[in-house]
PDB file of C-alpha atoms and ligand atoms in Angstrom:
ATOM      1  CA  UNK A   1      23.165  57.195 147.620  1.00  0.00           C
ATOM      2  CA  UNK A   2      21.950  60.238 149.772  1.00  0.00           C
ATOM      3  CA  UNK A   3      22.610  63.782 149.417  1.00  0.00           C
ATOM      4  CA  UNK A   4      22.416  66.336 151.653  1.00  0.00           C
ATOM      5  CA  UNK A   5      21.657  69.969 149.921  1.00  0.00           C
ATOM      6  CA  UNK A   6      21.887  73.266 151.744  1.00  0.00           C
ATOM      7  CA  UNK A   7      19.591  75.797 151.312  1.00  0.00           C
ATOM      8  CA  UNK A   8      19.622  79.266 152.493  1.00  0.00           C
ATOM      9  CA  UNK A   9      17.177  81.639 152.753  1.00  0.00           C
ATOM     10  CA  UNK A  10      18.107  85.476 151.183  1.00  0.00           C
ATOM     11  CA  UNK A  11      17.220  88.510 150.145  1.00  0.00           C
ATOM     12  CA  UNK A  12      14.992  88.205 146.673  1.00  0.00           C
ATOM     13  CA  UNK A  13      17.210  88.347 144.226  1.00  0.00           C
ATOM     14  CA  UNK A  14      14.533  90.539 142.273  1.00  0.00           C
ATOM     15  CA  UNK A  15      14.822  93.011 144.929  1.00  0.00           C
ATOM     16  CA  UNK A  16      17.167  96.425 145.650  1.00  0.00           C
ATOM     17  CA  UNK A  17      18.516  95.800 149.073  1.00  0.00           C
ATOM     18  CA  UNK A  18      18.504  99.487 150.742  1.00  0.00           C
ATOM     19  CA  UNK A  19      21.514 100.546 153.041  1.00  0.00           C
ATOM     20  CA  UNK A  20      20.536 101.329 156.933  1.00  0.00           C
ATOM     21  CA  UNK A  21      20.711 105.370 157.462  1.00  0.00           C
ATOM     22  CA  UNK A  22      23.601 104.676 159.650  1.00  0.00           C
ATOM     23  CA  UNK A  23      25.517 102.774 157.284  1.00  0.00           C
ATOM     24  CA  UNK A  24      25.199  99.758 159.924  1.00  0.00           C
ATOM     25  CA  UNK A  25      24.276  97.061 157.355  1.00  0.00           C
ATOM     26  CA  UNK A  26      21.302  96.672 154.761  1.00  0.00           C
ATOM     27  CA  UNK A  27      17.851  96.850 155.348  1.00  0.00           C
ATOM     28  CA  UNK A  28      16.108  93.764 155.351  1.00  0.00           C
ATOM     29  CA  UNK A  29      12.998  94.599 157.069  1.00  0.00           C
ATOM     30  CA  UNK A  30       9.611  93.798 155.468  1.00  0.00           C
ATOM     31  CA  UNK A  31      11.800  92.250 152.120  1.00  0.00           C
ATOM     32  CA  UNK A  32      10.901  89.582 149.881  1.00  0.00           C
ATOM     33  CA  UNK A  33      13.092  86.611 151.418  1.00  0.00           C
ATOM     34  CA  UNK A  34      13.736  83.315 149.056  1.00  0.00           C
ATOM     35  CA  UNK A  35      16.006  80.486 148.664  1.00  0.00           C
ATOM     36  CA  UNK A  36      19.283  81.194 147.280  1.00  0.00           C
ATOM     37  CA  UNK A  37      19.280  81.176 143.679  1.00  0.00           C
ATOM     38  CA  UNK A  38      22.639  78.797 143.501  1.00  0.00           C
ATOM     39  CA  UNK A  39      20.894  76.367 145.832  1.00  0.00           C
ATOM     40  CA  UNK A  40      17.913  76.587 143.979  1.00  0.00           C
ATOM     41  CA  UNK A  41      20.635  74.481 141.457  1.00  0.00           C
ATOM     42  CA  UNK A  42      22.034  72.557 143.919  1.00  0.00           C
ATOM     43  CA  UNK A  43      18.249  71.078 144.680  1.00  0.00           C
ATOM     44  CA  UNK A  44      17.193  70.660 140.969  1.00  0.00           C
ATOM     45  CA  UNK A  45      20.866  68.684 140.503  1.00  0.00           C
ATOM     46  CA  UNK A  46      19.938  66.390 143.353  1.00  0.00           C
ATOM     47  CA  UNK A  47      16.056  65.710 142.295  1.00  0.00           C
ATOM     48  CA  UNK A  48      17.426  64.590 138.538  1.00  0.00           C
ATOM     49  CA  UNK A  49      20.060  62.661 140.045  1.00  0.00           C
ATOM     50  CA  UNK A  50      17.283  60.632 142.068  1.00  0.00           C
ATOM     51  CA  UNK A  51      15.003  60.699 139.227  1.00  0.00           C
ATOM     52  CA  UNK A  52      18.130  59.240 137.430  1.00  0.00           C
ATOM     53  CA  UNK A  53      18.095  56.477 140.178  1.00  0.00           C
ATOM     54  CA  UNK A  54      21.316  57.629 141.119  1.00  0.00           C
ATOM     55  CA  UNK A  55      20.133  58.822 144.407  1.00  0.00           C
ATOM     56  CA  UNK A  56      17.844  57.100 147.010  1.00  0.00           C
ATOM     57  CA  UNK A  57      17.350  60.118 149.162  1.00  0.00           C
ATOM     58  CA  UNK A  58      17.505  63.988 149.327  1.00  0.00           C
ATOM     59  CA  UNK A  59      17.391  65.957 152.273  1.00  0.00           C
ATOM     60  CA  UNK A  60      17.343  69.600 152.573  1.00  0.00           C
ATOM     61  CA  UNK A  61      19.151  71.729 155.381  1.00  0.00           C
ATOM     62  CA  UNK A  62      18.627  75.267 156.491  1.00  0.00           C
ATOM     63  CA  UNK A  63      20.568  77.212 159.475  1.00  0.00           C
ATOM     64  CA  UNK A  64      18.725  80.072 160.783  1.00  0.00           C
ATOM     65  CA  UNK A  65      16.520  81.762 162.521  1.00  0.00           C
ATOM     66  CA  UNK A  66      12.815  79.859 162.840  1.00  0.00           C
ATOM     67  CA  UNK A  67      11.214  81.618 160.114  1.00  0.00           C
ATOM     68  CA  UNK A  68      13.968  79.933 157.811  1.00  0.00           C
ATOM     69  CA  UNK A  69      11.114  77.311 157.205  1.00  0.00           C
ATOM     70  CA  UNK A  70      10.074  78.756 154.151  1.00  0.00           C
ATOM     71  CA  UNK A  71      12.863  78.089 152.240  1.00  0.00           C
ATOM     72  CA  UNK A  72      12.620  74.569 153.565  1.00  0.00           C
ATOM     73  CA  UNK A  73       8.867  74.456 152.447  1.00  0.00           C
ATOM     74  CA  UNK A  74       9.968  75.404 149.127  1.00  0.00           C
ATOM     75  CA  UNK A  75      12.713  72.477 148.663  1.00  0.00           C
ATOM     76  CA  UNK A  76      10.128  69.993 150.125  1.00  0.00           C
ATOM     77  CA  UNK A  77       7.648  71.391 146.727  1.00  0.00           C
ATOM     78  CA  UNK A  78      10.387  70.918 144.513  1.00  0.00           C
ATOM     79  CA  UNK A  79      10.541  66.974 145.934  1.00  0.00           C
ATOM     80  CA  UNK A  80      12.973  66.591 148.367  1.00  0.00           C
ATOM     81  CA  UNK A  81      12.107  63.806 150.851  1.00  0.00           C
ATOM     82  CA  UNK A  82      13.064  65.002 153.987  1.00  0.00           C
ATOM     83  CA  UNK A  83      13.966  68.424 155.436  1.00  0.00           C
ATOM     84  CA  UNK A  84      16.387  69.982 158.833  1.00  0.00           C
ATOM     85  CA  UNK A  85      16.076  73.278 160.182  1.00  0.00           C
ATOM     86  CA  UNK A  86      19.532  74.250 162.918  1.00  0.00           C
ATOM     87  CA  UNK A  87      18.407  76.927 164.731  1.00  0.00           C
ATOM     88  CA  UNK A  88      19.687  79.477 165.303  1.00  0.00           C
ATOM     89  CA  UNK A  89      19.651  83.285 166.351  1.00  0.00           C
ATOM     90  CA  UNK A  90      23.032  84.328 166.440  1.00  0.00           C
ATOM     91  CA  UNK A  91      24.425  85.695 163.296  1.00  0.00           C
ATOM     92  CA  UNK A  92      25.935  83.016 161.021  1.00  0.00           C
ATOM     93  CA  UNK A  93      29.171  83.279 159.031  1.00  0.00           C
ATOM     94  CA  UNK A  94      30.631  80.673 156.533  1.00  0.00           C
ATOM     95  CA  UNK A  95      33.057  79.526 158.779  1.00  0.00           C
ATOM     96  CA  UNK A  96      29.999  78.920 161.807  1.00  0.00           C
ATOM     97  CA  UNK A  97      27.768  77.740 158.815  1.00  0.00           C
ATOM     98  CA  UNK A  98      30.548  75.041 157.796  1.00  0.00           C
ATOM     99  CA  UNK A  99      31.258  73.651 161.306  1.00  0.00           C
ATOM    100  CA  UNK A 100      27.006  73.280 161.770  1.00  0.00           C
ATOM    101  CA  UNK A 101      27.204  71.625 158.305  1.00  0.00           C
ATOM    102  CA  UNK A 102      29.664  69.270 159.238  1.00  0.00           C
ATOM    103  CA  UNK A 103      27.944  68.488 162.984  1.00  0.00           C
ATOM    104  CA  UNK A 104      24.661  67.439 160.466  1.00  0.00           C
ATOM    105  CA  UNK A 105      26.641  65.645 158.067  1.00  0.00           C
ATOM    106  CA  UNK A 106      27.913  63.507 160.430  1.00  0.00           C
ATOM    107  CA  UNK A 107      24.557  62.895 161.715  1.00  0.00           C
ATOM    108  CA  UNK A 108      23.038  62.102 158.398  1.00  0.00           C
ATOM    109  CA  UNK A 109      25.700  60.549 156.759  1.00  0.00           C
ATOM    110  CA  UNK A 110      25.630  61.570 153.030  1.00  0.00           C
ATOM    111  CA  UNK A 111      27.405  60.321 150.104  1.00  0.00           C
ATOM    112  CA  UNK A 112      27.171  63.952 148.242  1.00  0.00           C
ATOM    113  CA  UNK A 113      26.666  67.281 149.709  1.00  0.00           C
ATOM    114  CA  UNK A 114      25.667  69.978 147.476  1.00  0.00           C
ATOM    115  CA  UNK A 115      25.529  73.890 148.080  1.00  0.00           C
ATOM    116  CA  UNK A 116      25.591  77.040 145.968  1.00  0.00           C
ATOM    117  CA  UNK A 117      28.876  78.582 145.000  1.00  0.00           C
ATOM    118  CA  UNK A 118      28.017  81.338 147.080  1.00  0.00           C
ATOM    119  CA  UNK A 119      24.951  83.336 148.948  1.00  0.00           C
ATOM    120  CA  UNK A 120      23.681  86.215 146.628  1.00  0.00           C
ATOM    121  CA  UNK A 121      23.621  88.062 150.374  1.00  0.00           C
ATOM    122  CA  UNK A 122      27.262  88.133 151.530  1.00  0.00           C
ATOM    123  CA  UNK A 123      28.444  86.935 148.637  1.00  0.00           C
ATOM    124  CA  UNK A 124      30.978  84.960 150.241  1.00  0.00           C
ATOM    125  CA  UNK A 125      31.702  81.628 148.680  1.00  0.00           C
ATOM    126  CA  UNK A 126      33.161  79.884 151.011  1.00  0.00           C
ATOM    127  CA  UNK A 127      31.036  77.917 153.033  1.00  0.00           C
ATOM    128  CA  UNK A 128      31.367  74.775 150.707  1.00  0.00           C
ATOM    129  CA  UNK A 129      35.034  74.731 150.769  1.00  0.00           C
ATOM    130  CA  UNK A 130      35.529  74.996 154.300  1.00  0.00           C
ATOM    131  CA  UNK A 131      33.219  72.393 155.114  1.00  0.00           C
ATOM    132  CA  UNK A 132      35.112  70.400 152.277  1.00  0.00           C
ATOM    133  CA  UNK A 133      38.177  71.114 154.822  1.00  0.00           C
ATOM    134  CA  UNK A 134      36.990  70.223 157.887  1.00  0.00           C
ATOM    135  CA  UNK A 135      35.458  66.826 156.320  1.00  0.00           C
ATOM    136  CA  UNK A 136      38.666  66.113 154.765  1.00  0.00           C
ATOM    137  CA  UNK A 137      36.540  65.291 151.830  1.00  0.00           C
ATOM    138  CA  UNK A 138      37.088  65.956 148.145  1.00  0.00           C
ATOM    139  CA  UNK A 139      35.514  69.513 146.579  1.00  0.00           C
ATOM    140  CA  UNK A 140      34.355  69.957 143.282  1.00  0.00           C
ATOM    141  CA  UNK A 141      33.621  74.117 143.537  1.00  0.00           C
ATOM    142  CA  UNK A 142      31.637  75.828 140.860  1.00  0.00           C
ATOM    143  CA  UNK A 143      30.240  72.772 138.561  1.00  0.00           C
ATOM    144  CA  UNK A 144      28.338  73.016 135.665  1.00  0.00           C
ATOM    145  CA  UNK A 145      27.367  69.685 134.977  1.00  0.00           C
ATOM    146  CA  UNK A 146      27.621  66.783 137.824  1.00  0.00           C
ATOM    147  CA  UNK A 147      27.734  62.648 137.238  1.00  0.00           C
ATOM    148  CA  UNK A 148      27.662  59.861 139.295  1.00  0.00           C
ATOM    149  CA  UNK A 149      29.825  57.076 138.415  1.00  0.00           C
ATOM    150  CA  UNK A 150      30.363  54.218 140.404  1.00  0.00           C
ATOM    151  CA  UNK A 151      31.674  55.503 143.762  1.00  0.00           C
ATOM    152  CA  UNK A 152      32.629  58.938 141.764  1.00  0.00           C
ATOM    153  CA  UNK A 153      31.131  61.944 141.247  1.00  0.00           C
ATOM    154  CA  UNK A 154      32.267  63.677 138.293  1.00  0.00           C
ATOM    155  CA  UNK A 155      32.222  67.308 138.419  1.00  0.00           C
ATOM    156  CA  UNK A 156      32.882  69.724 135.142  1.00  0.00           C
ATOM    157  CA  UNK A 157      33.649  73.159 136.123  1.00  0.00           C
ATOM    158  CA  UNK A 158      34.711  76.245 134.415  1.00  0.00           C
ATOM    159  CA  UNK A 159      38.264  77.901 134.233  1.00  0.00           C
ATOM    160  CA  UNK A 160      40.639  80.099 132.808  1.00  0.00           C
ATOM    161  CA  UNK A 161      39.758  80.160 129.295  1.00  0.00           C
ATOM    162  CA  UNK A 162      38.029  76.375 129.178  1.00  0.00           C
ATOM    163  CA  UNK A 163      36.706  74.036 131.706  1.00  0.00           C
ATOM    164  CA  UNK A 164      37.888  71.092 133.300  1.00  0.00           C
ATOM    165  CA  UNK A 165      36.564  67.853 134.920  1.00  0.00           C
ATOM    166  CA  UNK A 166      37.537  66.604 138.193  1.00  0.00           C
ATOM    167  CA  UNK A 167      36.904  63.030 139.826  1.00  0.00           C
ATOM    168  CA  UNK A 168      35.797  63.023 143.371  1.00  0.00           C
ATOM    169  CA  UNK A 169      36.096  60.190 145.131  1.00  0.00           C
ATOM    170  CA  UNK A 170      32.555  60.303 147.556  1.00  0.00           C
ATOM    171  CA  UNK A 171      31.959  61.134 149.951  1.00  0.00           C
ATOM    172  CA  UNK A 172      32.745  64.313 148.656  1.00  0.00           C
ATOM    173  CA  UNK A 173      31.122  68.157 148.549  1.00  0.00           C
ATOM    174  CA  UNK A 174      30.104  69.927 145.083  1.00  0.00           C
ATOM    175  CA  UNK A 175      29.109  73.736 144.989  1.00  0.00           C
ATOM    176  CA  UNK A 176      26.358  74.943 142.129  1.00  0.00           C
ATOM    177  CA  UNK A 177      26.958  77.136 139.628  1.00  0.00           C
ATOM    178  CA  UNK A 178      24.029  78.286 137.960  1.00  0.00           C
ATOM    179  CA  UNK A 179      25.124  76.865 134.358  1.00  0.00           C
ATOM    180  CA  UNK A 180      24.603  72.999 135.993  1.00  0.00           C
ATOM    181  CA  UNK A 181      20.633  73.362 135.095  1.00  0.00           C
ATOM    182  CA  UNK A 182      17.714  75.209 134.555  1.00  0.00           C
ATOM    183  CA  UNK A 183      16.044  74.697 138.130  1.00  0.00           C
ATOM    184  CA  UNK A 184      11.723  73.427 138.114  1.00  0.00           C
ATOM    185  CA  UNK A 185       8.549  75.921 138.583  1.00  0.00           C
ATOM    186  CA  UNK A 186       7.608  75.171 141.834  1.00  0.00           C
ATOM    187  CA  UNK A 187       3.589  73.856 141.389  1.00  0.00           C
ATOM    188  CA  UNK A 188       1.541  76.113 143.689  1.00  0.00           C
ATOM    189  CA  UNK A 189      -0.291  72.177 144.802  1.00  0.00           C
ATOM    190  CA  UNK A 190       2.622  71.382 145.676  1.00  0.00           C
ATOM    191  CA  UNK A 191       3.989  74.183 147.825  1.00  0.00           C
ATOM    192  CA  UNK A 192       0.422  73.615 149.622  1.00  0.00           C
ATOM    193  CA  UNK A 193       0.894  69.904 150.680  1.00  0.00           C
ATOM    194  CA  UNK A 194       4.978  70.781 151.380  1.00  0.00           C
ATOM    195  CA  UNK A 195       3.313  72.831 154.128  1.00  0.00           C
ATOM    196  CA  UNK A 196       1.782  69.933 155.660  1.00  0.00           C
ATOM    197  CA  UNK A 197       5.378  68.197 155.346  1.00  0.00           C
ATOM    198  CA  UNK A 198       7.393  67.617 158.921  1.00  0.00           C
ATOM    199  CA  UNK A 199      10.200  69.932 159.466  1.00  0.00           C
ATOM    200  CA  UNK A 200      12.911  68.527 161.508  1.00  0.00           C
ATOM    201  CA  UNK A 201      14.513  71.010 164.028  1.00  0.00           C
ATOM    202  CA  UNK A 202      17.686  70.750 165.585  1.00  0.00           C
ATOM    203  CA  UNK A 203      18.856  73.912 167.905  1.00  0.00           C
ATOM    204  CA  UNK A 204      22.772  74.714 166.900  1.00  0.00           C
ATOM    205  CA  UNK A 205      23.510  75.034 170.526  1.00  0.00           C
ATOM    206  CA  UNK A 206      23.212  71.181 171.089  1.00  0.00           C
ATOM    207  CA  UNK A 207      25.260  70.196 168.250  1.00  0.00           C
ATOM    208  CA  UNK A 208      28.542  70.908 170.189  1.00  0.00           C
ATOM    209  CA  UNK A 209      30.236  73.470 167.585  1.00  0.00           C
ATOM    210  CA  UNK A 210      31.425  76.869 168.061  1.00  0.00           C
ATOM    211  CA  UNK A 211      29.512  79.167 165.938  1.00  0.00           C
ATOM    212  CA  UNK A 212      30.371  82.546 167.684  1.00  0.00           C
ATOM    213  CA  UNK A 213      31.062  85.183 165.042  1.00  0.00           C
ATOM    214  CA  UNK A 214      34.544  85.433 164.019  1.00  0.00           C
ATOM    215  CA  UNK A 215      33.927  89.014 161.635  1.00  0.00           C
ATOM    216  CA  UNK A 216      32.245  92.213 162.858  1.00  0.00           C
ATOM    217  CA  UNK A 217      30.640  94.003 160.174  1.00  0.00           C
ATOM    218  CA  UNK A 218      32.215  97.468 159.987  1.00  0.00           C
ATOM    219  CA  UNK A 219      29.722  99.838 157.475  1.00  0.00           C
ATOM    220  CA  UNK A 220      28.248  99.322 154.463  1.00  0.00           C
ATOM    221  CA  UNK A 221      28.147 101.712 152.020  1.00  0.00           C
ATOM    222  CA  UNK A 222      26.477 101.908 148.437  1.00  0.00           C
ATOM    223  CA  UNK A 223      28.834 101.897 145.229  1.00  0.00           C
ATOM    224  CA  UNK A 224      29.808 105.372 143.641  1.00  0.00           C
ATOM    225  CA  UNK A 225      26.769 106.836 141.376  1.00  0.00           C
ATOM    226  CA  UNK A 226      27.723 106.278 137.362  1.00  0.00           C
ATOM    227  CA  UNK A 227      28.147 109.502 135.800  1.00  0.00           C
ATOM    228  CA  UNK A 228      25.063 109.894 133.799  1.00  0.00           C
ATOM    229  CA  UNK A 229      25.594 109.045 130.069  1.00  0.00           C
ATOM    230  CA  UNK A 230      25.630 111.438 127.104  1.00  0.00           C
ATOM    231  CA  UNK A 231      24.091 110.809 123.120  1.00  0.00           C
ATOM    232  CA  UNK A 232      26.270 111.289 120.280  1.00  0.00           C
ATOM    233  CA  UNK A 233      24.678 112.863 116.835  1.00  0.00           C
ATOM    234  CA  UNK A 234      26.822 110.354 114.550  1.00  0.00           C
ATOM    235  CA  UNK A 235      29.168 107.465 114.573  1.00  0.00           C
ATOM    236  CA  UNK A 236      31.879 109.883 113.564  1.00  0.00           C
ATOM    237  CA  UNK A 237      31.283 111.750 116.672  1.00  0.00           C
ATOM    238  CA  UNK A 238      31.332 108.972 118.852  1.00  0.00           C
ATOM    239  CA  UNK A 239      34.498 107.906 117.163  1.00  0.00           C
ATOM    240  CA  UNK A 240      35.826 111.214 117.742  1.00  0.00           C
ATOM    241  CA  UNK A 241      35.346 111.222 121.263  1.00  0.00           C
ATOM    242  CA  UNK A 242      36.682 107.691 122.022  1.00  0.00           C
ATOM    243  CA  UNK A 243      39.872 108.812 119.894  1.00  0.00           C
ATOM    244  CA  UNK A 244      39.938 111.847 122.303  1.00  0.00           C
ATOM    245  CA  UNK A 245      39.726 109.908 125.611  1.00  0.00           C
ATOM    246  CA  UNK A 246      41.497 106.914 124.276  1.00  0.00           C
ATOM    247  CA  UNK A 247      44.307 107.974 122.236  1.00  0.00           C
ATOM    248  CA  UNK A 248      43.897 104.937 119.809  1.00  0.00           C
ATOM    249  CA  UNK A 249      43.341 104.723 116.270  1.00  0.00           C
ATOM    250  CA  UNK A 250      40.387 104.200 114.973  1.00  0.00           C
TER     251      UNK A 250
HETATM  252  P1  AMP B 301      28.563  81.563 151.226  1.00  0.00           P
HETATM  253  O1  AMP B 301      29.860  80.888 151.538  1.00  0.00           O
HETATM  254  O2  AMP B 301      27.993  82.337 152.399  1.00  0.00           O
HETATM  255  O3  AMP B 301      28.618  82.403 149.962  1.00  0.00           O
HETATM  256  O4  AMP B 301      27.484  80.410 150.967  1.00  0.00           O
HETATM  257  C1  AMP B 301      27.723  79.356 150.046  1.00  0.00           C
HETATM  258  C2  AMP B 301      26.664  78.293 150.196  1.00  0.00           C
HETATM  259  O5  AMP B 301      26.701  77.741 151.525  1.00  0.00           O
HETATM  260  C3  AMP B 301      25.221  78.750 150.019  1.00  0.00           C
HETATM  261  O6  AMP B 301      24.876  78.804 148.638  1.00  0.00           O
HETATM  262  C4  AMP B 301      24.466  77.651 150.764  1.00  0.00           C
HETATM  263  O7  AMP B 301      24.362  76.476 149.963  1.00  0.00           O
HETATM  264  C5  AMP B 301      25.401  77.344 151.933  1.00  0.00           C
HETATM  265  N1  AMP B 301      25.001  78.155 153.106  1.00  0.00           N
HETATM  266  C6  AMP B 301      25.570  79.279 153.585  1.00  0.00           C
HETATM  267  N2  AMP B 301      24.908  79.734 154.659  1.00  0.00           N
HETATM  268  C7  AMP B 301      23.870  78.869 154.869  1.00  0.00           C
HETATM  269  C8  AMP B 301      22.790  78.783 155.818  1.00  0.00           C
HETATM  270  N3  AMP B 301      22.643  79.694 156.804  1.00  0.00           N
HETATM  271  N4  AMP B 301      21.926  77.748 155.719  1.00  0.00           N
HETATM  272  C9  AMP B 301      22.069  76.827 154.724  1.00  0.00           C
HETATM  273  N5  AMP B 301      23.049  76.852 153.810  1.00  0.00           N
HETATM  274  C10 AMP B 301      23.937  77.849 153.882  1.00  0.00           C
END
């Protein structure tokens, strides 16, 4: 079985983006840049599934501009085998990212494709479902836990006050939530000889796809400041007060 993973490379999620002075968009300039933290999952599931001998052969996939090799290097230290950059410099949206997906996966033909739920960046979440659509493949969205069985992945995911478990018939596409497993330290030996690794590089252009932006980014703004907070002497005054603003019994 192969599987195809997606990685993409975003703002660290350690890190308090900063809003352009003209409201344009955030700043990203000079920023701490990593792999997404849901794909981060989406590698760690695929490793365990090969280390399971489930799967034969992982191989990572980035779209982006050229300096999008790092988060490449980084899946290549974790152990994948094999790793594709699609270049690009145009601005990518899910809908863009999904059709370039698809172009690859029909190139590589995988048995499992795995992304995050969503990019911590845009915060989207849709990229894996609408390259689910435009496959015509099965989509297990969200899981938090994944097993192969027989030509099946099973894929346990959470809702509305439980969870439930789905069988996709394969090929099929699975999104990571960050429940499905605690993801490997990265060795720093092994981000060293993932540098000397091959990088495969496609440009988007010649994969026949329309990528052109379909959204224009209007202003971004930051969220309302929180009214600062005030201490209470006693639990009698605080119960006070909420009886004052609430109007319940207490
Ligand atoms: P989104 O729909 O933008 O929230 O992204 C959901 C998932 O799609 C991410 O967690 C990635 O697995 C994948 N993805 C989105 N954009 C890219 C990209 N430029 N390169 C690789 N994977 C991507």
């Amino acid at each position: 079985m192969k599987i195809l993973v997606a990685v993409k490379r975003v703002v660290d999620y350690n890190i308090k983006v900063r809003i352009k002075p003209d409201g344009s968009d955030v700043d990203i300039n000079g920023v701490k840049m990593g792999v997404n933290p849901f794909d981060e999952n989406g590698i760690e599931e695929a490793l365990r599934l090969k280390e399971q001998g489930k799967a034969s052969e992982i191989v990572a996939v980035t779209l982006g501009a050229a300096t999008n090799q790092d988060v490449l290097r980084h899946a290549l230290a974790m152990g994948v085998d094999r790793a594709v950059l699609v270049e690009s410099t145009v601005d990518l949206q899910p809908l863009g990212v999904a059709k370039l997906l698809k172009a690859v996966v029909e190139r590589e033909q995988p048995d499992l494709i795995i992304l995050g739920k969503q990019a911590i960046d845009d915060d989207a979440g849709q990229t894996g479902q609408m390259l689910a659509a435009l496959l015509g493949y099965a989509q297990g969205t969200f899981a938090s836990a994944l097993k192969i069985e027989g030509d099946e992945a099973i894929v346990t995911r959470e809702v509305d006050g439980g969870s439930e478990e789905l069988a996709l018939a394969m090929p099929a596409v699975v999104t990571a939530d960050l429940r499905l497993n605690e993801p490997r330290f990265v060795k720093l030996p092994n981000l060293m000889l993932a540098r000397k690794k091959p990088i495969e590089t496609l440009s988007a252009s010649e994969l026949n796809v329309d990528f052109k932006p379909r959204l224009k980014l209007l202003k971004v703004s930051e969220p309302p400041a929180r009214k600062p907070g005030i201490k209470v002497g006693s639990v009698e005054e605080l119960l006070n007060k909420l009886r004052a603003h609430e109007g319940i019994e207490l």
